[in-house]
């Protein structure tokens, strides 16, 4: 569950990346006269025809609001929307679709859990995190620090980017109320031992939230096997649309949480002096939900499943290995994070050259990477970096694109020499 791939389960058929690339219209684009090399998948992935077609069909052929109408279109849209919830359940191997909550983003999903837990937090209670967390899994807990007096306890990261279970055991104490950890670092690619962390926390009846914004893309996820109480990911990184996130919540945890937003659909009855809330997941889906986004997300997940998640992960692992070799050979280039079993992300810098300058130069060669702090300032500070470039691979990337990245970086190095 924490390894990027399992060779024992790989399909014997060759991975036909060229056929896969034809499913993504934007990959035929040229930038500054050069073929687009899109290596910013960690920020947002490109979209397959299957998803684009599903969204068009939803708007053109069966659009209406859901759960409210008795007419044909509303029933059809409701069925497609709830089918999408079932697809997400299957993607995560959650026990029931009622444990899948649609939100507007992964960020909103984490904030939803933070808000739901706020009334359980007393001054001095602790929330355990790692220093690797994306700001979306840091700032909501800072809200509880500011409003409730909670204490944030950070598990350190080793020089190679790994985290140890022993450090988690030391961090979890009698005042720990929640553990919130990334499944896979968006900067280092480090895969966190979430199954072992959950087992450790469960011994003390401490809930665990796993931020799967990167993990859901690159790893096979089975929330029942992991044993987490919450698992969160976002649509646009799994080749789906923007405007939708997913919260898996263990049923008993969701039933204990108060609603995040108030409005239509999340209630059973409203009177002048009383409100009765709906059961999960609808309790947390106030107002018109992201209907078409959910349908598009389901199409993207089905697309990934049709290729095979283990096959995708093996392909990405091959690219990561090759890219590490190519980039390591470049003078004055430093790679951040080399933890065993890391996912398909490489963050790096060129000595003496700001990451923004590097990114702008290689963009002229058609190569798109991320440059900056990657919404992970505490982690970069731990490594003494102010910013880095990040190449993040997806199911459609190729070895030839890794070569293009390496050649563009050599040009950037010579340009600033």
PDB file of C-alpha atoms in Angstrom, residues 64-75:
ATOM      1  CA  UNK A  64     -30.474  19.300 -14.174  1.00  0.00           C
ATOM      2  CA  UNK A  65     -30.105  19.754 -10.449  1.00  0.00           C
ATOM      3  CA  UNK A  66     -29.877  16.583  -8.385  1.00  0.00           C
ATOM      4  CA  UNK A  67     -31.892  15.116  -5.502  1.00  0.00           C
ATOM      5  CA  UNK A  68     -34.588  17.778  -5.883  1.00  0.00           C
ATOM      6  CA  UNK A  69     -36.636  17.163  -9.025  1.00  0.00           C
ATOM      7  CA  UNK A  70     -39.134  14.506  -9.974  1.00  0.00           C
ATOM      8  CA  UNK A  71     -38.712  14.989 -13.716  1.00  0.00           C
ATOM      9  CA  UNK A  72     -36.724  12.853 -16.139  1.00  0.00           C
ATOM     10  CA  UNK A  73     -33.602  15.038 -16.411  1.00  0.00           C
ATOM     11  CA  UNK A  74     -33.270  15.469 -12.668  1.00  0.00           C
ATOM     12  CA  UNK A  75     -33.587  11.726 -12.142  1.00  0.00           C
TER      13      UNK A  75
END
